[in-house]
Coordinates of C-alpha atoms and ligand atoms in Angstrom, one line a residue:
X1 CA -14.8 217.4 -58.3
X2 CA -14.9 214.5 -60.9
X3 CA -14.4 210.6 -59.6
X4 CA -13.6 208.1 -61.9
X5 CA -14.9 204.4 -61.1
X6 CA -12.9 202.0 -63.3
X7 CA -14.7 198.9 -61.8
X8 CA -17.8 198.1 -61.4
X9 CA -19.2 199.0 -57.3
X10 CA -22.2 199.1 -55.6
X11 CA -24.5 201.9 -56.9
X12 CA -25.1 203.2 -53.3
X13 CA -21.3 204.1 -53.2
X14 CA -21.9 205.7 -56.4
X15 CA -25.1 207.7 -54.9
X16 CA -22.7 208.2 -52.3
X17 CA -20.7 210.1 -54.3
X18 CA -23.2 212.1 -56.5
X19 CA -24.1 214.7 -53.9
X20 CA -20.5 216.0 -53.6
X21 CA -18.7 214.6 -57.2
X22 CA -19.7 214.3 -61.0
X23 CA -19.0 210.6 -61.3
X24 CA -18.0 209.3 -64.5
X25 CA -18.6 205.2 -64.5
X26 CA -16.5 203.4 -67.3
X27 CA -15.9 199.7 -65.8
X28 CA -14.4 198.7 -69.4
X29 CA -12.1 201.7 -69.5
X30 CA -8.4 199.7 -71.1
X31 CA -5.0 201.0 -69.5
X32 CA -4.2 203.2 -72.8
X33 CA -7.7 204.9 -72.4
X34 CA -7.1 205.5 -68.5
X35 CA -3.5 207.0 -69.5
X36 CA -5.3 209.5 -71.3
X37 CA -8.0 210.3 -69.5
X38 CA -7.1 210.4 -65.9
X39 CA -5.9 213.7 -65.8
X40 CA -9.2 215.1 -65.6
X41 CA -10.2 213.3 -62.5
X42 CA -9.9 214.2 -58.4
X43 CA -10.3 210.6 -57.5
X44 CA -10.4 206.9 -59.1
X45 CA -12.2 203.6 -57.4
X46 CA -11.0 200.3 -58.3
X47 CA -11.4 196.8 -57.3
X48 CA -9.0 194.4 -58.5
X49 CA -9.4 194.5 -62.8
X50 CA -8.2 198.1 -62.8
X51 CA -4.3 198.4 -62.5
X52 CA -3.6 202.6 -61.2
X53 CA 0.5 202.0 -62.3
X54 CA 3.5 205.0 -61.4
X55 CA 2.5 205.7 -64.9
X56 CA -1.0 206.4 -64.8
X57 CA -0.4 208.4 -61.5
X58 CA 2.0 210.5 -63.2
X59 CA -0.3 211.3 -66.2
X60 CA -2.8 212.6 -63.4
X61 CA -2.1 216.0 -62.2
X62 CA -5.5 216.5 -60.3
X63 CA -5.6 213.4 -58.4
X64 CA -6.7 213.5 -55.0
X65 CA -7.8 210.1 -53.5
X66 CA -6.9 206.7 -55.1
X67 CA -9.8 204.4 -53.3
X68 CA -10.0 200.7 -53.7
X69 CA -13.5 199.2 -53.2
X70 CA -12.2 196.4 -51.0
X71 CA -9.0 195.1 -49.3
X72 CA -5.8 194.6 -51.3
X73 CA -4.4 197.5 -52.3
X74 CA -2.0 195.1 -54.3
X75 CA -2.8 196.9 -58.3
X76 CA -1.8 200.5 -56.7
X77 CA 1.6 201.7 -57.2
X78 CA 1.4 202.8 -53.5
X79 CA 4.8 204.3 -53.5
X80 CA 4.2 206.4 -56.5
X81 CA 0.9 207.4 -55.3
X82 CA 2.5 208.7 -51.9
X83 CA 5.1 210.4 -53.7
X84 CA 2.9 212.5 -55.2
X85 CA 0.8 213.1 -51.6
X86 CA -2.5 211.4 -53.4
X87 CA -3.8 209.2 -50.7
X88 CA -4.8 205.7 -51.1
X89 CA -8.1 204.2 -49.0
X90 CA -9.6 200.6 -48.9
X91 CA -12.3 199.5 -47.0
X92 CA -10.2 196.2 -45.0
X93 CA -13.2 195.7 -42.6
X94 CA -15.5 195.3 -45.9
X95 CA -15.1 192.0 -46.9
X96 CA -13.6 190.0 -43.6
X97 CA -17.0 188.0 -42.6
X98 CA -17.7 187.3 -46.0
X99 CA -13.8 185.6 -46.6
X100 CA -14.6 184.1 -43.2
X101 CA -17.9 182.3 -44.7
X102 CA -16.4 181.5 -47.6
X103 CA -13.6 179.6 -45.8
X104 CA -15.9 177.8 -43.5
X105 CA -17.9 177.2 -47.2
X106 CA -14.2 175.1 -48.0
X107 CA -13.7 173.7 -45.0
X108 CA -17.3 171.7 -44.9
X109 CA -16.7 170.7 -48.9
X110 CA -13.6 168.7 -48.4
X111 CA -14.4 167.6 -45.1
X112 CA -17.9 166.2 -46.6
X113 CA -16.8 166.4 -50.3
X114 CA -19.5 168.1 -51.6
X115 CA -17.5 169.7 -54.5
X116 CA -17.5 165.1 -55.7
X117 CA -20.5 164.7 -54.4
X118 CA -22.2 167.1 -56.4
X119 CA -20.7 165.9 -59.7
X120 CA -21.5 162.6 -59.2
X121 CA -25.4 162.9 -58.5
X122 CA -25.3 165.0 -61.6
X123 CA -23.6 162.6 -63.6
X124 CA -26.6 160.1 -62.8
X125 CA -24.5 158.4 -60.1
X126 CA -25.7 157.5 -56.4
X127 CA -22.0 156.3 -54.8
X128 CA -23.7 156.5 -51.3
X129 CA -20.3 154.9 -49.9
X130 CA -17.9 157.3 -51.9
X131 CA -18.3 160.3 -50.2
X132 CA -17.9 158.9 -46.5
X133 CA -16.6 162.5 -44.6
X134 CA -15.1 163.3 -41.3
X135 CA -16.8 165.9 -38.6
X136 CA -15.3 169.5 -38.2
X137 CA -16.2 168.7 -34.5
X138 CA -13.2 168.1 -32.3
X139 CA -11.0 168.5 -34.9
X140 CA -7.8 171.2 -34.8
X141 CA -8.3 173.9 -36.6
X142 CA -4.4 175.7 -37.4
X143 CA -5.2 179.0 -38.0
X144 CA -2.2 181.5 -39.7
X145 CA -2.5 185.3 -39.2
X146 CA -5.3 185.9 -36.7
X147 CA -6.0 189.3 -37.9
X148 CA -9.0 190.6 -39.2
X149 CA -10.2 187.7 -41.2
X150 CA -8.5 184.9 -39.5
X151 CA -10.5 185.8 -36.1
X152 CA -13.7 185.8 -37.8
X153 CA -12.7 182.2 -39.1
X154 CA -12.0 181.4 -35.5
X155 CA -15.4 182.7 -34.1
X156 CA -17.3 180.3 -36.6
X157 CA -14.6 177.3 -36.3
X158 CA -15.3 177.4 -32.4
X159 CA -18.9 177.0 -32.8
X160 CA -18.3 174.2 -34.8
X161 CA -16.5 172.4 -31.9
X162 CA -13.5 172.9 -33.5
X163 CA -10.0 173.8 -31.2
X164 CA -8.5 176.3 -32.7
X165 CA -4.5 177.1 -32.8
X166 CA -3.1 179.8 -34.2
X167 CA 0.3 181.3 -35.1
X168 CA 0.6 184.9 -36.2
X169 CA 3.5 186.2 -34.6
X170 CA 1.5 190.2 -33.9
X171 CA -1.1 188.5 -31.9
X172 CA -0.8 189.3 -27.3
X173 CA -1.2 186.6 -25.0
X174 CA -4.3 188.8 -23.8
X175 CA -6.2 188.3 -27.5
X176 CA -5.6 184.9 -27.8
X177 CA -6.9 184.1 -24.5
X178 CA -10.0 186.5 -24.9
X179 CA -10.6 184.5 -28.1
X180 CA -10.1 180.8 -26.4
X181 CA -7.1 179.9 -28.5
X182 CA -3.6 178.5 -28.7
X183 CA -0.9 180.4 -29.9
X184 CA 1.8 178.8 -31.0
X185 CA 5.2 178.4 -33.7
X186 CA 4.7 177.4 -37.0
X187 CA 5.9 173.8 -37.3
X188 CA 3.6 173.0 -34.1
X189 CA 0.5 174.3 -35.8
X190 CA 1.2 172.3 -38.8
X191 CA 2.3 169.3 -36.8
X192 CA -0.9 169.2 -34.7
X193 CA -3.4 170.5 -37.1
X194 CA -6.0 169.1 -39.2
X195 CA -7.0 171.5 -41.1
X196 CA -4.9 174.6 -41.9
X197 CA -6.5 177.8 -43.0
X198 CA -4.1 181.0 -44.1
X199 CA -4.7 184.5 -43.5
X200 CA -1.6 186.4 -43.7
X201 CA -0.8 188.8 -46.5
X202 CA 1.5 188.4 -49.5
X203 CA 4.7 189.9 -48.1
X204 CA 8.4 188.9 -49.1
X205 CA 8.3 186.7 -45.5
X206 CA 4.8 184.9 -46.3
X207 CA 5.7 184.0 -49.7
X208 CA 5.8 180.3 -50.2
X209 CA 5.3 180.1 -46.4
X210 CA 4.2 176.5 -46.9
X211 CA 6.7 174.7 -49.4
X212 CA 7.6 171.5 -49.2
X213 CA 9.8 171.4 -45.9
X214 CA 6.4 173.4 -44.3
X215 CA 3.4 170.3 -46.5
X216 CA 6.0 167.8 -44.9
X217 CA 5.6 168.3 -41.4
X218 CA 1.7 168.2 -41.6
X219 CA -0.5 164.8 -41.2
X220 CA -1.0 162.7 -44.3
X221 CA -4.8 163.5 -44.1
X222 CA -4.5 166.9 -43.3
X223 CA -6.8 169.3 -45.1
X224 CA -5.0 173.1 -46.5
X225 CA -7.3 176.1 -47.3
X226 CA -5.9 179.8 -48.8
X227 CA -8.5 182.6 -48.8
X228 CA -5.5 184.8 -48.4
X229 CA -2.9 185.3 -51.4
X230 CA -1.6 183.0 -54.3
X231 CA 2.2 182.9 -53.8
X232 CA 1.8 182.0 -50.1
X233 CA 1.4 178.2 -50.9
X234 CA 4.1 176.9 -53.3
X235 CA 1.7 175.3 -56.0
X236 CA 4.3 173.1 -57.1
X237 CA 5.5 171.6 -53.7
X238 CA 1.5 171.6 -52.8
X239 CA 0.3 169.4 -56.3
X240 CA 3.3 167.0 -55.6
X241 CA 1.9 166.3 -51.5
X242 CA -1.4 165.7 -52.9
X243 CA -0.3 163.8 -55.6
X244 CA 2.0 161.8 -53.7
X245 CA -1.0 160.8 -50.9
X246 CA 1.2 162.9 -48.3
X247 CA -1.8 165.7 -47.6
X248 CA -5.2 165.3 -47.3
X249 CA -6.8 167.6 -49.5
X250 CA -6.6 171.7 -50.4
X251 CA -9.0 174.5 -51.0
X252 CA -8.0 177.4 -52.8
X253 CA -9.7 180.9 -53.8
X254 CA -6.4 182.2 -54.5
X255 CA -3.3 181.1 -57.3
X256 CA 0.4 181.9 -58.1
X257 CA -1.5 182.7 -61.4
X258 CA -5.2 184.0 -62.0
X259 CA -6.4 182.1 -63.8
X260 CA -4.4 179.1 -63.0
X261 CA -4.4 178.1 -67.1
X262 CA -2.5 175.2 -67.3
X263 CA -1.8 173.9 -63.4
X264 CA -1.9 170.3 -62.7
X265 CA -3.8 170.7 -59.3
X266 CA -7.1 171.5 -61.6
X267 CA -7.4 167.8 -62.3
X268 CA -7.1 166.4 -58.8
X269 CA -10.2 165.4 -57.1
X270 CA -8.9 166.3 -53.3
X271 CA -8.6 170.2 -54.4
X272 CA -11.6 172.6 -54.3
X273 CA -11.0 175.7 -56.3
X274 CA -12.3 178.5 -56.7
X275 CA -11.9 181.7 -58.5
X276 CA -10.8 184.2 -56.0
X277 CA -14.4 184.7 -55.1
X278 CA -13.9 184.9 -50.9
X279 CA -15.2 188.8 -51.2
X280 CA -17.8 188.2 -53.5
X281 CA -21.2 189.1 -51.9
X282 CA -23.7 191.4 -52.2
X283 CA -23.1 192.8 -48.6
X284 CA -19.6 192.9 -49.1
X285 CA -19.4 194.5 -51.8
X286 CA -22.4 196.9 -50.9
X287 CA -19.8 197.8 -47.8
X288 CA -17.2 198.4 -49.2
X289 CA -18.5 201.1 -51.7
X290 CA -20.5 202.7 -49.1
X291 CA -16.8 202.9 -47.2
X292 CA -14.4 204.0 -49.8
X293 CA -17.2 206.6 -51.2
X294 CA -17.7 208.4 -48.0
X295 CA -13.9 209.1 -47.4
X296 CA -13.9 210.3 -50.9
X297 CA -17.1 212.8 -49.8
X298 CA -15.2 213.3 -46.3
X299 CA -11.9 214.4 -47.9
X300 CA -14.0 216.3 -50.9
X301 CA -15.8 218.1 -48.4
X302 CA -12.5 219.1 -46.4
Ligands
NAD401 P1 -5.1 191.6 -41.4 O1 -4.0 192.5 -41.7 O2 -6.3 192.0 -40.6 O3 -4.6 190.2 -40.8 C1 -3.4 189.6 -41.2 C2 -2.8 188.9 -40.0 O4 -1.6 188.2 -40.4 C3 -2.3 189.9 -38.9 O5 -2.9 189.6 -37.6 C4 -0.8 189.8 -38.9 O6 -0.2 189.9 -37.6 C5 -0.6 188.3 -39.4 N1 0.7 188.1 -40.0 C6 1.4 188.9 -40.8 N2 2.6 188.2 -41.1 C7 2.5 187.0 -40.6 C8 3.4 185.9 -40.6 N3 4.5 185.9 -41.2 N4 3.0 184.8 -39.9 C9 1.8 184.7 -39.2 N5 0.9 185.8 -39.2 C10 1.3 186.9 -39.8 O7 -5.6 191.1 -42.9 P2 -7.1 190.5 -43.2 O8 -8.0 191.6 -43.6 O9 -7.4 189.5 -42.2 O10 -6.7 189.8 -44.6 C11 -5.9 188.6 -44.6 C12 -5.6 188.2 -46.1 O11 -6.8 187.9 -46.8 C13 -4.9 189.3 -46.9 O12 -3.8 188.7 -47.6 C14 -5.9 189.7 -47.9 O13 -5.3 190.1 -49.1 C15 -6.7 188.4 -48.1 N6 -8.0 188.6 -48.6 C16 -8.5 187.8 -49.6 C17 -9.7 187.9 -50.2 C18 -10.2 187.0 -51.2 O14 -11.0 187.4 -52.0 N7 -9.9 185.7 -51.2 C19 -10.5 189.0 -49.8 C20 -10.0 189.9 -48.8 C21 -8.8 189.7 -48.2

């Protein structure tokens, strides 16, 4: 069995995989050279640079197993893939405490504005009375899609103080209670909230989920954080509410565009960006290779 790892993943996934595979790592590989060289591969991991299109499936008549070393499986032609009976793996548990941290990581910035802060001390600057911030303590927390990432957000925002609503339409009476929150519509969560965190996919219903109808019903100093998908905030509507004074501030580790060349909200000072970095740890990563490279072994193995 030959594996193919387009991207670069933890080399104990890739020990994983040399007891049962020849593994072939090429993290540079280009889309022409993976046209012509999957066909002599059983499986392929990816993370996010490598795109496995209808085409590149079709030029593969040995594949097996198309894994991707983390959640998304948004750059896999899915469809493709399952008309040909190649399976497709992730590893969705992987990354979710990690996004979590990284969330509470945005949260605390633009509630203390650390992201100013910092710039300011550096630039030789000590505006003690700048950078007055508010407490996450007592504050609401509106939390959207309470699935695997949103509940860990929940856990940590509780033992901040915080009270937590959430609306994700899935979620039973019986979970919300066990995890001490509120479920409730839409338009109440952004109403009541002061600080709204999204953790929904990217589906034709969740995009642009907050527009302008959605940034208007939330408080002036409301705070807005996406971990999830760019495309679920409308960029647009979201720079002209900040612009305009009618939302607080916004965090974002994902964009309508990657990178976000030429978008206005890079040059305001109540936005914290960063660049789609949520699964980015060591232990995350580590994880997720381990995951994805023992199904491969498990399905190689029979
Ligand atoms: P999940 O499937 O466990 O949870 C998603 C939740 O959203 C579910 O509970 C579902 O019921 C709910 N939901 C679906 N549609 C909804 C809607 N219209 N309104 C409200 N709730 C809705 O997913 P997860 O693992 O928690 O991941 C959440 C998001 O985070 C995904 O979009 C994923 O791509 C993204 N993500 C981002 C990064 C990053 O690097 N920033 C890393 C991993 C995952």
């Amino acid at each position: 069995m030959r594996v193919l790892v387009a991207d670069s993943i933890n080399e104990k996934g890739i020990a994983e995989l040399e007891k049962v595979a020849e593994v072939v790592v090429d993290t540079t590989i280009t889309p022409e050279e993976l046209l012509e060289t999957i066909k002599d591969f059983d499986a392929i991991i990816v993370r996010s640079r490598t795109k496995v299109t209808r085409e590149v499936i079709e030029a593969a008549p040995r594949l097996k197993i198309i894994a991707r070393a983390g959640v998304g499986v948004d750059n896999i032609d899915v469809k493709a893939a399952t008309e040909k009976g190649i399976m497709v793996i992730n590893a969705p548990e992987s990354t979710s405490i990690t996004v979590a941290e990284h969330t509470m990581g945005l949260m605390l910035a633009l509630a203390r504005k650390i992201h100013l802060a910092d710039k300011s001390v550096k630039e030789g600057r000590w505006d003690k009375n700048k950078f007055m911030g508010i407490e996450l303590n007592n504050k609401t927390l509106g939390v959207i899609g309470m699935g695997r990432i949103g509940s860990q957000v929940v856990t940590r925002a509780k033992s901040f103080g915080m009270n937590v609503l959430v609306h994700d339409p899935y979620i039973s009476k019986e979970v919300a209670d066990k995890m001490g929150v509120e479920i409730v519509d839409l338009e109440t969560l952004l109403k009541r909230s002061d600080i709204i965190s999204i953790h929904v996919p990217l589906t034709p219903e969740t995009r642009y989920l907050i527009s302008d109808r959605e940034l208007d019903m939330m408080k002036d100093t409301a705070f807005i954080i996406n971990c999830a998908r760019g495309g679920i905030v409308d960029e647009k509507a979201l720079y002209n509410a900040l612009k305009e004074g009618r939302l607080g501030g916004a965090a974002l580790d994902v964009f309508e565009e990657e990178p976000p060349k030429d978008s206005p909200l890079l040059k305001l000072d109540n936005v914290v960006l960063t660049p789609h970095i949520g699964a980015s740890t060591v232990e995350a990563q580590r994880d997720a290779a381990i995951i994805v490279a023992n199904e491969i072994r498990k399905v190689f193995e029979g």
